[in-house]
């Protein structure tokens, strides 16, 4: 599925130019991200962790639809944080409301890995009730 969401404010990102792997914990779902297939779904920034997750049947809560207006898509980057663009001021503001904030926290709908390394994200347990694997 492709397309773009007109309510998403564009942030400056670097889309990957080569394939990389994105792993979701604790489900231990590993997907190969192919730059040619971005966007995989409609919610979140193109190439964001959220849109890739949704496009692979990994359901991360995203109450505002991926437009940086809540903090329900909070994830913790266990690997590959440096491959994502820095958080915008809007993202930082929303993250301030996220429970269990860590220095490696990001909003899944805003963080876009550039493919320079593999990425591992942990979906916090308060968000895990919706996380599932459909494959
Ligand atoms: S889904 Fe609301 S900020 Fe990401």
mmCIF file of N, CA and C and ligand atoms in Angstrom:
data_model
loop_
_atom_site.group_PDB
_atom_site.id
_atom_site.type_symbol
_atom_site.label_atom_id
_atom_site.label_comp_id
_atom_site.label_asym_id
_atom_site.label_seq_id
_atom_site.Cartn_x
_atom_site.Cartn_y
_atom_site.Cartn_z
ATOM 1 N N UNK A 1 0.853 -1.181 0.000
ATOM 2 C CA UNK A 1 0.000 0.000 0.000
ATOM 3 C C UNK A 1 0.898 1.243 0.000
ATOM 4 N N UNK A 2 0.506 2.288 -0.684
ATOM 5 C CA UNK A 2 1.326 3.482 -0.742
ATOM 6 C C UNK A 2 0.496 4.722 -0.545
ATOM 7 N N UNK A 3 1.005 5.871 -0.987
ATOM 8 C CA UNK A 3 0.267 7.124 -0.853
ATOM 9 C C UNK A 3 0.850 7.962 0.241
ATOM 10 N N UNK A 4 0.293 9.168 0.410
ATOM 11 C CA UNK A 4 0.793 10.039 1.466
ATOM 12 C C UNK A 4 -0.369 10.627 2.232
ATOM 13 N N UNK A 5 -0.112 10.949 3.483
ATOM 14 C CA UNK A 5 -1.141 11.500 4.357
ATOM 15 C C UNK A 5 -1.030 13.012 4.354
ATOM 16 N N UNK A 6 -2.068 13.737 3.898
ATOM 17 C CA UNK A 6 -1.977 15.194 3.788
ATOM 18 C C UNK A 6 -1.868 15.908 5.128
ATOM 19 N N UNK A 7 -2.135 15.223 6.242
ATOM 20 C CA UNK A 7 -2.079 15.861 7.561
ATOM 21 C C UNK A 7 -0.696 15.761 8.195
ATOM 22 N N UNK A 8 0.206 15.037 7.557
ATOM 23 C CA UNK A 8 1.537 14.877 8.116
ATOM 24 C C UNK A 8 2.412 16.054 7.715
ATOM 25 N N UNK A 9 2.954 16.747 8.737
ATOM 26 C CA UNK A 9 3.889 17.832 8.484
ATOM 27 C C UNK A 9 5.224 17.204 8.084
ATOM 28 N N UNK A 10 5.731 17.603 6.940
ATOM 29 C CA UNK A 10 6.979 17.009 6.466
ATOM 30 C C UNK A 10 8.148 17.443 7.351
ATOM 31 N N UNK A 11 8.978 16.501 7.724
ATOM 32 C CA UNK A 11 10.203 16.836 8.435
ATOM 33 C C UNK A 11 11.363 16.436 7.540
ATOM 34 N N UNK A 12 12.537 17.019 7.820
ATOM 35 C CA UNK A 12 13.687 16.711 6.982
ATOM 36 C C UNK A 12 14.228 15.334 7.336
ATOM 37 N N UNK A 13 14.195 14.442 6.376
ATOM 38 C CA UNK A 13 14.678 13.084 6.610
ATOM 39 C C UNK A 13 15.574 12.668 5.452
ATOM 40 N N UNK A 14 16.338 11.612 5.693
ATOM 41 C CA UNK A 14 17.124 10.995 4.623
ATOM 42 C C UNK A 14 16.590 9.578 4.451
ATOM 43 N N UNK A 15 15.977 9.325 3.308
ATOM 44 C CA UNK A 15 15.469 7.982 3.070
ATOM 45 C C UNK A 15 16.644 7.055 2.751
ATOM 46 N N UNK A 16 16.493 5.782 3.089
ATOM 47 C CA UNK A 16 17.599 4.852 2.821
ATOM 48 C C UNK A 16 17.816 4.683 1.316
ATOM 49 N N UNK A 17 19.037 4.350 0.962
ATOM 50 C CA UNK A 17 19.346 4.073 -0.442
ATOM 51 C C UNK A 17 19.699 2.602 -0.631
ATOM 52 N N UNK A 18 19.804 1.875 0.488
ATOM 53 C CA UNK A 18 20.045 0.434 0.390
ATOM 54 C C UNK A 18 19.198 -0.285 1.432
ATOM 55 N N UNK A 19 19.060 -1.579 1.244
ATOM 56 C CA UNK A 19 18.224 -2.363 2.151
ATOM 57 C C UNK A 19 18.860 -2.436 3.542
ATOM 58 N N UNK A 20 18.020 -2.480 4.562
ATOM 59 C CA UNK A 20 18.517 -2.705 5.923
ATOM 60 C C UNK A 20 17.456 -3.488 6.683
ATOM 61 N N UNK A 21 17.796 -3.998 7.835
ATOM 62 C CA UNK A 21 16.805 -4.762 8.580
ATOM 63 C C UNK A 21 16.324 -3.987 9.799
ATOM 64 N N UNK A 22 15.053 -4.135 10.061
ATOM 65 C CA UNK A 22 14.390 -3.463 11.180
ATOM 66 C C UNK A 22 13.740 -4.551 12.028
ATOM 67 N N UNK A 23 14.153 -4.614 13.286
ATOM 68 C CA UNK A 23 13.650 -5.660 14.187
ATOM 69 C C UNK A 23 12.790 -5.033 15.275
ATOM 70 N N UNK A 24 11.646 -5.642 15.532
ATOM 71 C CA UNK A 24 10.727 -5.178 16.568
ATOM 72 C C UNK A 24 10.773 -6.145 17.743
ATOM 73 N N UNK A 25 11.046 -5.592 18.933
ATOM 74 C CA UNK A 25 11.076 -6.385 20.165
ATOM 75 C C UNK A 25 9.877 -5.978 21.020
ATOM 76 N N UNK A 26 9.366 -6.831 21.873
ATOM 77 C CA UNK A 26 9.859 -8.187 22.176
ATOM 78 C C UNK A 26 9.280 -9.244 21.245
ATOM 79 N N UNK A 27 8.509 -8.833 20.226
ATOM 80 C CA UNK A 27 7.897 -9.821 19.327
ATOM 81 C C UNK A 27 8.959 -10.560 18.518
ATOM 82 N N UNK A 28 10.156 -9.897 18.400
ATOM 83 C CA UNK A 28 11.245 -10.453 17.609
ATOM 84 C C UNK A 28 10.825 -10.656 16.153
ATOM 85 N N UNK A 29 10.191 -9.640 15.601
ATOM 86 C CA UNK A 29 9.813 -9.642 14.189
ATOM 87 C C UNK A 29 10.866 -8.834 13.441
ATOM 88 N N UNK A 30 11.501 -9.475 12.470
ATOM 89 C CA UNK A 30 12.557 -8.807 11.707
ATOM 90 C C UNK A 30 12.074 -8.650 10.280
ATOM 91 N N UNK A 31 12.137 -7.409 9.783
ATOM 92 C CA UNK A 31 11.714 -7.179 8.404
ATOM 93 C C UNK A 31 12.874 -6.577 7.623
ATOM 94 N N UNK A 32 12.915 -6.876 6.339
ATOM 95 C CA UNK A 32 13.910 -6.252 5.477
ATOM 96 C C UNK A 32 13.251 -5.048 4.822
ATOM 97 N N UNK A 33 13.858 -3.878 4.995
ATOM 98 C CA UNK A 33 13.299 -2.657 4.433
ATOM 99 C C UNK A 33 13.947 -2.407 3.073
ATOM 100 N N UNK A 34 13.108 -2.358 2.061
ATOM 101 C CA UNK A 34 13.579 -2.119 0.698
ATOM 102 C C UNK A 34 13.224 -0.688 0.314
ATOM 103 N N UNK A 35 14.231 0.182 0.113
ATOM 104 C CA UNK A 35 13.946 1.587 -0.205
ATOM 105 C C UNK A 35 12.983 1.751 -1.376
ATOM 106 N N UNK A 36 13.017 0.832 -2.321
ATOM 107 C CA UNK A 36 12.154 0.935 -3.497
ATOM 108 C C UNK A 36 10.679 0.751 -3.145
ATOM 109 N N UNK A 37 10.400 0.173 -1.978
ATOM 110 C CA UNK A 37 9.001 -0.096 -1.600
ATOM 111 C C UNK A 37 8.438 0.927 -0.620
ATOM 112 N N UNK A 38 9.217 1.926 -0.215
ATOM 113 C CA UNK A 38 8.743 2.962 0.707
ATOM 114 C C UNK A 38 7.854 3.932 -0.046
ATOM 115 N N UNK A 39 6.664 4.338 0.460
ATOM 116 C CA UNK A 39 6.129 3.945 1.751
ATOM 117 C C UNK A 39 5.358 2.620 1.682
ATOM 118 N N UNK A 40 5.476 1.860 2.771
ATOM 119 C CA UNK A 40 4.780 0.586 2.873
ATOM 120 C C UNK A 40 3.325 0.776 3.305
ATOM 121 N N UNK A 41 3.046 1.887 3.983
ATOM 122 C CA UNK A 41 1.670 2.152 4.433
ATOM 123 C C UNK A 41 1.484 3.667 4.480
ATOM 124 N N UNK A 42 0.366 4.109 4.987
ATOM 125 C CA UNK A 42 0.013 5.528 4.880
ATOM 126 C C UNK A 42 0.270 6.347 6.138
ATOM 127 N N UNK A 43 0.390 5.709 7.296
ATOM 128 C CA UNK A 43 0.482 6.459 8.550
ATOM 129 C C UNK A 43 1.929 6.731 8.930
ATOM 130 N N UNK A 44 2.230 7.982 9.260
ATOM 131 C CA UNK A 44 3.579 8.359 9.663
ATOM 132 C C UNK A 44 4.376 8.895 8.490
ATOM 133 N N UNK A 45 5.563 9.427 8.804
ATOM 134 C CA UNK A 45 6.453 9.929 7.758
ATOM 135 C C UNK A 45 6.820 8.784 6.818
ATOM 136 N N UNK A 46 6.942 9.057 5.537
ATOM 137 C CA UNK A 46 7.406 8.001 4.626
ATOM 138 C C UNK A 46 8.758 7.462 5.093
ATOM 139 N N UNK A 47 8.862 6.149 5.212
ATOM 140 C CA UNK A 47 10.107 5.536 5.663
ATOM 141 C C UNK A 47 10.236 5.484 7.173
ATOM 142 N N UNK A 48 9.213 5.953 7.895
ATOM 143 C CA UNK A 48 9.296 5.946 9.362
ATOM 144 C C UNK A 48 9.118 4.534 9.909
ATOM 145 N N UNK A 49 9.553 4.366 11.135
ATOM 146 C CA UNK A 49 9.426 3.064 11.794
ATOM 147 C C UNK A 49 7.963 2.639 11.841
ATOM 148 N N UNK A 50 7.058 3.598 12.085
ATOM 149 C CA UNK A 50 5.628 3.258 12.156
ATOM 150 C C UNK A 50 5.118 2.768 10.808
ATOM 151 N N UNK A 51 5.385 3.517 9.755
ATOM 152 C CA UNK A 51 4.797 3.109 8.476
ATOM 153 C C UNK A 51 5.374 1.781 7.989
ATOM 154 N N UNK A 52 6.618 1.517 8.310
ATOM 155 C CA UNK A 52 7.207 0.228 7.939
ATOM 156 C C UNK A 52 6.567 -0.889 8.772
ATOM 157 N N UNK A 53 6.380 -0.627 10.078
ATOM 158 C CA UNK A 53 5.750 -1.628 10.949
ATOM 159 C C UNK A 53 4.357 -1.981 10.426
ATOM 160 N N UNK A 54 3.533 -0.966 10.186
ATOM 161 C CA UNK A 54 2.159 -1.213 9.755
ATOM 162 C C UNK A 54 2.123 -1.955 8.420
ATOM 163 N N UNK A 55 3.058 -1.634 7.564
ATOM 164 C CA UNK A 55 3.118 -2.304 6.263
ATOM 165 C C UNK A 55 3.555 -3.750 6.339
ATOM 166 N N UNK A 56 4.043 -4.161 7.524
ATOM 167 C CA UNK A 56 4.476 -5.549 7.708
ATOM 168 C C UNK A 56 3.636 -6.265 8.762
ATOM 169 N N UNK A 57 2.466 -5.721 9.102
ATOM 170 C CA UNK A 57 1.575 -6.399 10.038
ATOM 171 C C UNK A 57 1.975 -6.273 11.488
ATOM 172 N N UNK A 58 2.910 -5.347 11.799
ATOM 173 C CA UNK A 58 3.275 -5.097 13.195
ATOM 174 C C UNK A 58 2.515 -3.848 13.619
ATOM 175 N N UNK A 59 1.528 -4.032 14.480
ATOM 176 C CA UNK A 59 0.613 -2.937 14.804
ATOM 177 C C UNK A 59 1.096 -2.188 16.037
ATOM 178 N N UNK A 60 1.643 -0.989 15.831
ATOM 179 C CA UNK A 60 2.054 -0.124 16.938
ATOM 180 C C UNK A 60 0.950 0.906 17.125
ATOM 181 N N UNK A 61 0.517 1.104 18.362
ATOM 182 C CA UNK A 61 -0.537 2.074 18.639
ATOM 183 C C UNK A 61 -0.133 3.430 18.052
ATOM 184 N N UNK A 62 -1.079 4.123 17.431
ATOM 185 C CA UNK A 62 -0.768 5.420 16.810
ATOM 186 C C UNK A 62 -2.046 6.258 16.772
ATOM 187 N N UNK A 63 -2.428 6.725 17.952
ATOM 188 C CA UNK A 63 -3.737 7.343 18.142
ATOM 189 C C UNK A 63 -3.999 8.536 17.216
ATOM 190 N N UNK A 64 -2.983 9.317 16.907
ATOM 191 C CA UNK A 64 -3.225 10.510 16.073
ATOM 192 C C UNK A 64 -3.059 10.211 14.587
ATOM 193 N N UNK A 65 -2.804 8.963 14.250
ATOM 194 C CA UNK A 65 -2.656 8.613 12.842
ATOM 195 C C UNK A 65 -1.279 8.926 12.293
ATOM 196 N N UNK A 66 -0.322 9.178 13.186
ATOM 197 C CA UNK A 66 1.051 9.376 12.722
ATOM 198 C C UNK A 66 1.373 10.793 12.310
ATOM 199 N N UNK A 67 0.687 11.775 12.921
ATOM 200 C CA UNK A 67 0.929 13.183 12.550
ATOM 201 C C UNK A 67 1.630 13.964 13.663
ATOM 202 N N UNK A 68 2.308 13.289 14.579
ATOM 203 C CA UNK A 68 3.088 13.935 15.639
ATOM 204 C C UNK A 68 2.202 14.764 16.566
ATOM 205 N N UNK A 69 1.042 14.215 16.926
ATOM 206 C CA UNK A 69 0.129 14.937 17.802
ATOM 207 C C UNK A 69 -0.243 14.123 19.037
ATOM 208 N N UNK A 70 0.529 13.083 19.347
ATOM 209 C CA UNK A 70 0.296 12.305 20.568
ATOM 210 C C UNK A 70 1.638 11.666 20.937
ATOM 211 N N UNK A 71 1.644 10.711 21.837
ATOM 212 C CA UNK A 71 2.905 10.013 22.122
ATOM 213 C C UNK A 71 2.680 8.511 22.180
ATOM 214 N N UNK A 72 1.560 8.053 21.622
ATOM 215 C CA UNK A 72 1.232 6.623 21.736
ATOM 216 C C UNK A 72 2.141 5.737 20.898
ATOM 217 N N UNK A 73 2.853 6.308 19.936
ATOM 218 C CA UNK A 73 3.725 5.491 19.083
ATOM 219 C C UNK A 73 5.161 5.467 19.618
ATOM 220 N N UNK A 74 5.332 5.851 20.880
ATOM 221 C CA UNK A 74 6.654 5.871 21.507
ATOM 222 C C UNK A 74 7.327 4.500 21.411
ATOM 223 N N UNK A 75 8.555 4.489 20.903
ATOM 224 C CA UNK A 75 9.360 3.267 20.885
ATOM 225 C C UNK A 75 10.767 3.618 21.382
ATOM 226 N N UNK A 76 11.492 2.597 21.781
ATOM 227 C CA UNK A 76 12.858 2.782 22.273
ATOM 228 C C UNK A 76 13.808 2.114 21.280
ATOM 229 N N UNK A 77 14.746 2.901 20.765
ATOM 230 C CA UNK A 77 15.687 2.354 19.782
ATOM 231 C C UNK A 77 16.836 1.685 20.510
ATOM 232 N N UNK A 78 16.900 0.366 20.435
ATOM 233 C CA UNK A 78 17.971 -0.398 21.073
ATOM 234 C C UNK A 78 19.205 -0.462 20.183
ATOM 235 N N UNK A 79 19.026 -0.221 18.894
ATOM 236 C CA UNK A 79 20.130 -0.259 17.929
ATOM 237 C C UNK A 79 19.745 0.659 16.778
ATOM 238 N N UNK A 80 20.692 1.435 16.267
ATOM 239 C CA UNK A 80 20.452 2.218 15.057
ATOM 240 C C UNK A 80 19.884 3.607 15.281
ATOM 241 N N UNK A 81 19.909 4.089 16.524
ATOM 242 C CA UNK A 81 19.369 5.431 16.796
ATOM 243 C C UNK A 81 20.055 6.493 15.928
ATOM 244 N N UNK A 82 21.373 6.360 15.769
ATOM 245 C CA UNK A 82 22.134 7.371 15.025
ATOM 246 C C UNK A 82 21.801 7.383 13.540
ATOM 247 N N UNK A 83 21.129 6.334 13.065
ATOM 248 C CA UNK A 83 20.788 6.313 11.635
ATOM 249 C C UNK A 83 19.488 7.062 11.356
ATOM 250 N N UNK A 84 18.836 7.549 12.413
ATOM 251 C CA UNK A 84 17.592 8.312 12.238
ATOM 252 C C UNK A 84 17.901 9.810 12.317
ATOM 253 N N UNK A 85 17.117 10.604 11.630
ATOM 254 C CA UNK A 85 17.299 12.059 11.709
ATOM 255 C C UNK A 85 17.031 12.509 13.148
ATOM 256 N N UNK A 86 17.619 13.639 13.574
ATOM 257 C CA UNK A 86 17.345 14.121 14.933
ATOM 258 C C UNK A 86 15.854 14.437 15.101
ATOM 259 N N UNK A 87 15.379 14.283 16.336
ATOM 260 C CA UNK A 87 13.969 14.592 16.603
ATOM 261 C C UNK A 87 13.720 16.089 16.410
ATOM 262 N N UNK A 88 12.583 16.417 15.820
ATOM 263 C CA UNK A 88 12.188 17.820 15.661
ATOM 264 C C UNK A 88 11.697 18.357 17.005
ATOM 265 N N UNK A 89 11.526 19.669 17.071
ATOM 266 C CA UNK A 89 10.992 20.258 18.300
ATOM 267 C C UNK A 89 9.591 19.731 18.594
ATOM 268 N N UNK A 90 8.776 19.566 17.551
ATOM 269 C CA UNK A 90 7.419 19.018 17.727
ATOM 270 C C UNK A 90 7.485 17.608 18.306
ATOM 271 N N UNK A 91 8.407 16.793 17.784
ATOM 272 C CA UNK A 91 8.537 15.425 18.298
ATOM 273 C C UNK A 91 8.980 15.446 19.754
ATOM 274 N N UNK A 92 9.961 16.294 20.073
ATOM 275 C CA UNK A 92 10.436 16.389 21.464
ATOM 276 C C UNK A 92 9.286 16.782 22.393
ATOM 277 N N UNK A 93 8.456 17.722 21.945
ATOM 278 C CA UNK A 93 7.324 18.167 22.770
ATOM 279 C C UNK A 93 6.380 17.005 23.059
ATOM 280 N N UNK A 94 6.090 16.197 22.039
ATOM 281 C CA UNK A 94 5.175 15.059 22.242
ATOM 282 C C UNK A 94 5.827 13.989 23.111
ATOM 283 N N UNK A 95 7.129 13.772 22.887
ATOM 284 C CA UNK A 95 7.825 12.744 23.678
ATOM 285 C C UNK A 95 7.813 13.074 25.165
ATOM 286 N N UNK A 96 7.805 14.370 25.480
ATOM 287 C CA UNK A 96 7.774 14.773 26.887
ATOM 288 C C UNK A 96 6.570 14.184 27.613
ATOM 289 N N UNK A 97 5.527 13.840 26.877
ATOM 290 C CA UNK A 97 4.313 13.268 27.485
ATOM 291 C C UNK A 97 4.322 11.744 27.516
ATOM 292 N N UNK A 98 5.370 11.137 26.975
ATOM 293 C CA UNK A 98 5.401 9.672 26.892
ATOM 294 C C UNK A 98 5.831 9.070 28.220
ATOM 295 N N UNK A 99 5.128 8.056 28.694
ATOM 296 C CA UNK A 99 5.581 7.369 29.907
ATOM 297 C C UNK A 99 6.864 6.588 29.627
ATOM 298 N N UNK A 100 7.747 6.518 30.632
ATOM 299 C CA UNK A 100 8.953 5.709 30.504
ATOM 300 C C UNK A 100 9.958 6.240 29.506
ATOM 301 N N UNK A 101 10.028 7.549 29.372
ATOM 302 C CA UNK A 101 10.943 8.171 28.409
ATOM 303 C C UNK A 101 12.394 7.778 28.688
ATOM 304 N N UNK A 102 13.152 7.475 27.643
ATOM 305 C CA UNK A 102 14.576 7.163 27.778
ATOM 306 C C UNK A 102 15.355 8.032 26.794
ATOM 307 N N UNK A 103 16.687 8.117 26.926
ATOM 308 C CA UNK A 103 17.479 8.881 25.951
ATOM 309 C C UNK A 103 17.379 8.297 24.538
ATOM 310 N N UNK A 104 16.932 7.068 24.424
ATOM 311 C CA UNK A 104 16.818 6.417 23.108
ATOM 312 C C UNK A 104 15.373 6.351 22.633
ATOM 313 N N UNK A 105 14.492 7.139 23.244
ATOM 314 C CA UNK A 105 13.088 7.148 22.859
ATOM 315 C C UNK A 105 12.872 7.981 21.601
ATOM 316 N N UNK A 106 11.987 7.516 20.757
ATOM 317 C CA UNK A 106 11.554 8.276 19.577
ATOM 318 C C UNK A 106 10.080 7.992 19.336
ATOM 319 N N UNK A 107 9.463 8.852 18.541
ATOM 320 C CA UNK A 107 8.120 8.559 18.062
ATOM 321 C C UNK A 107 8.272 7.736 16.782
ATOM 322 N N UNK A 108 7.627 6.581 16.763
ATOM 323 C CA UNK A 108 7.791 5.686 15.608
ATOM 324 C C UNK A 108 7.295 6.327 14.319
ATOM 325 N N UNK A 109 6.341 7.246 14.423
ATOM 326 C CA UNK A 109 5.789 7.861 13.204
ATOM 327 C C UNK A 109 6.697 8.943 12.645
ATOM 328 N N UNK A 110 7.690 9.383 13.427
ATOM 329 C CA UNK A 110 8.556 10.477 12.998
ATOM 330 C C UNK A 110 9.974 10.027 12.684
ATOM 331 N N UNK A 111 10.457 8.991 13.348
ATOM 332 C CA UNK A 111 11.846 8.558 13.179
ATOM 333 C C UNK A 111 12.005 7.783 11.878
ATOM 334 N N UNK A 112 12.874 8.284 11.017
ATOM 335 C CA UNK A 112 13.098 7.669 9.704
ATOM 336 C C UNK A 112 14.557 7.203 9.618
ATOM 337 N N UNK A 113 14.805 5.901 9.690
ATOM 338 C CA UNK A 113 16.175 5.403 9.548
ATOM 339 C C UNK A 113 16.682 5.641 8.128
ATOM 340 N N UNK A 114 17.980 5.963 8.000
ATOM 341 C CA UNK A 114 18.540 6.221 6.668
ATOM 342 C C UNK A 114 19.183 4.990 6.046
ATOM 343 N N UNK A 115 19.104 3.862 6.755
ATOM 344 C CA UNK A 115 19.613 2.612 6.186
ATOM 345 C C UNK A 115 21.108 2.423 6.371
ATOM 346 N N UNK A 116 21.774 3.340 7.084
ATOM 347 C CA UNK A 116 23.224 3.206 7.262
ATOM 348 C C UNK A 116 23.572 2.113 8.270
ATOM 349 N N UNK A 117 22.579 1.656 9.028
ATOM 350 C CA UNK A 117 22.800 0.511 9.923
ATOM 351 C C UNK A 117 21.466 -0.189 10.132
ATOM 352 N N UNK A 118 21.539 -1.415 10.640
ATOM 353 C CA UNK A 118 20.306 -2.099 11.007
ATOM 354 C C UNK A 118 19.728 -1.434 12.245
ATOM 355 N N UNK A 119 18.436 -1.605 12.436
ATOM 356 C CA UNK A 119 17.734 -0.920 13.518
ATOM 357 C C UNK A 119 16.939 -1.948 14.327
ATOM 358 N N UNK A 120 16.998 -1.792 15.650
ATOM 359 C CA UNK A 120 16.183 -2.621 16.539
ATOM 360 C C UNK A 120 15.387 -1.698 17.439
ATOM 361 N N UNK A 121 14.078 -1.863 17.461
ATOM 362 C CA UNK A 121 13.249 -1.029 18.326
ATOM 363 C C UNK A 121 12.486 -1.907 19.305
ATOM 364 N N UNK A 122 12.319 -1.384 20.504
ATOM 365 C CA UNK A 122 11.505 -2.066 21.513
ATOM 366 C C UNK A 122 10.184 -1.322 21.629
ATOM 367 N N UNK A 123 9.099 -2.070 21.500
ATOM 368 C CA UNK A 123 7.782 -1.492 21.707
ATOM 369 C C UNK A 123 7.480 -1.630 23.197
ATOM 370 N N UNK A 124 7.349 -0.505 23.936
ATOM 371 C CA UNK A 124 7.158 -0.589 25.379
ATOM 372 C C UNK A 124 5.892 -1.361 25.747
ATOM 373 N N UNK A 125 5.892 -1.959 26.933
ATOM 374 C CA UNK A 125 4.773 -2.844 27.271
ATOM 375 C C UNK A 125 3.436 -2.118 27.369
ATOM 376 N N UNK A 126 3.451 -0.793 27.682
ATOM 377 C CA UNK A 126 2.176 -0.083 27.730
ATOM 378 C C UNK A 126 1.593 0.101 26.327
ATOM 379 N N UNK A 127 2.375 -0.166 25.328
ATOM 380 C CA UNK A 127 1.927 -0.039 23.942
ATOM 381 C C UNK A 127 1.819 -1.405 23.288
ATOM 382 N N UNK A 128 2.128 -2.435 24.068
ATOM 383 C CA UNK A 128 2.306 -3.751 23.475
ATOM 384 C C UNK A 128 0.998 -4.501 23.294
ATOM 385 N N UNK A 129 -0.052 -4.065 23.971
ATOM 386 C CA UNK A 129 -1.312 -4.801 23.869
ATOM 387 C C UNK A 129 -1.816 -4.844 22.442
ATOM 388 N N UNK A 130 -1.393 -3.848 21.633
ATOM 389 C CA UNK A 130 -1.843 -3.829 20.246
ATOM 390 C C UNK A 130 -0.811 -4.432 19.296
ATOM 391 N N UNK A 131 0.386 -4.664 19.817
ATOM 392 C CA UNK A 131 1.443 -5.152 18.941
ATOM 393 C C UNK A 131 1.219 -6.621 18.642
ATOM 394 N N UNK A 132 1.279 -6.955 17.390
ATOM 395 C CA UNK A 132 1.057 -8.341 17.003
ATOM 396 C C UNK A 132 1.791 -8.592 15.688
ATOM 397 N N UNK A 133 1.883 -9.836 15.387
ATOM 398 C CA UNK A 133 2.478 -10.211 14.108
ATOM 399 C C UNK A 133 1.396 -10.922 13.317
ATOM 400 N N UNK A 134 1.196 -10.520 12.065
ATOM 401 C CA UNK A 134 0.121 -11.141 11.286
ATOM 402 C C UNK A 134 0.636 -12.248 10.378
ATOM 403 N N UNK A 135 1.960 -12.417 10.295
ATOM 404 C CA UNK A 135 2.472 -13.448 9.378
ATOM 405 C C UNK A 135 2.556 -14.780 10.091
HETATM 406 S S1 LIG B 1 1.063 8.355 16.226
HETATM 407 FE FE1 LIG B 1 0.690 10.173 17.303
HETATM 408 S S2 LIG B 1 2.672 10.969 17.455
HETATM 409 FE FE2 LIG B 1 3.050 9.152 16.391
#
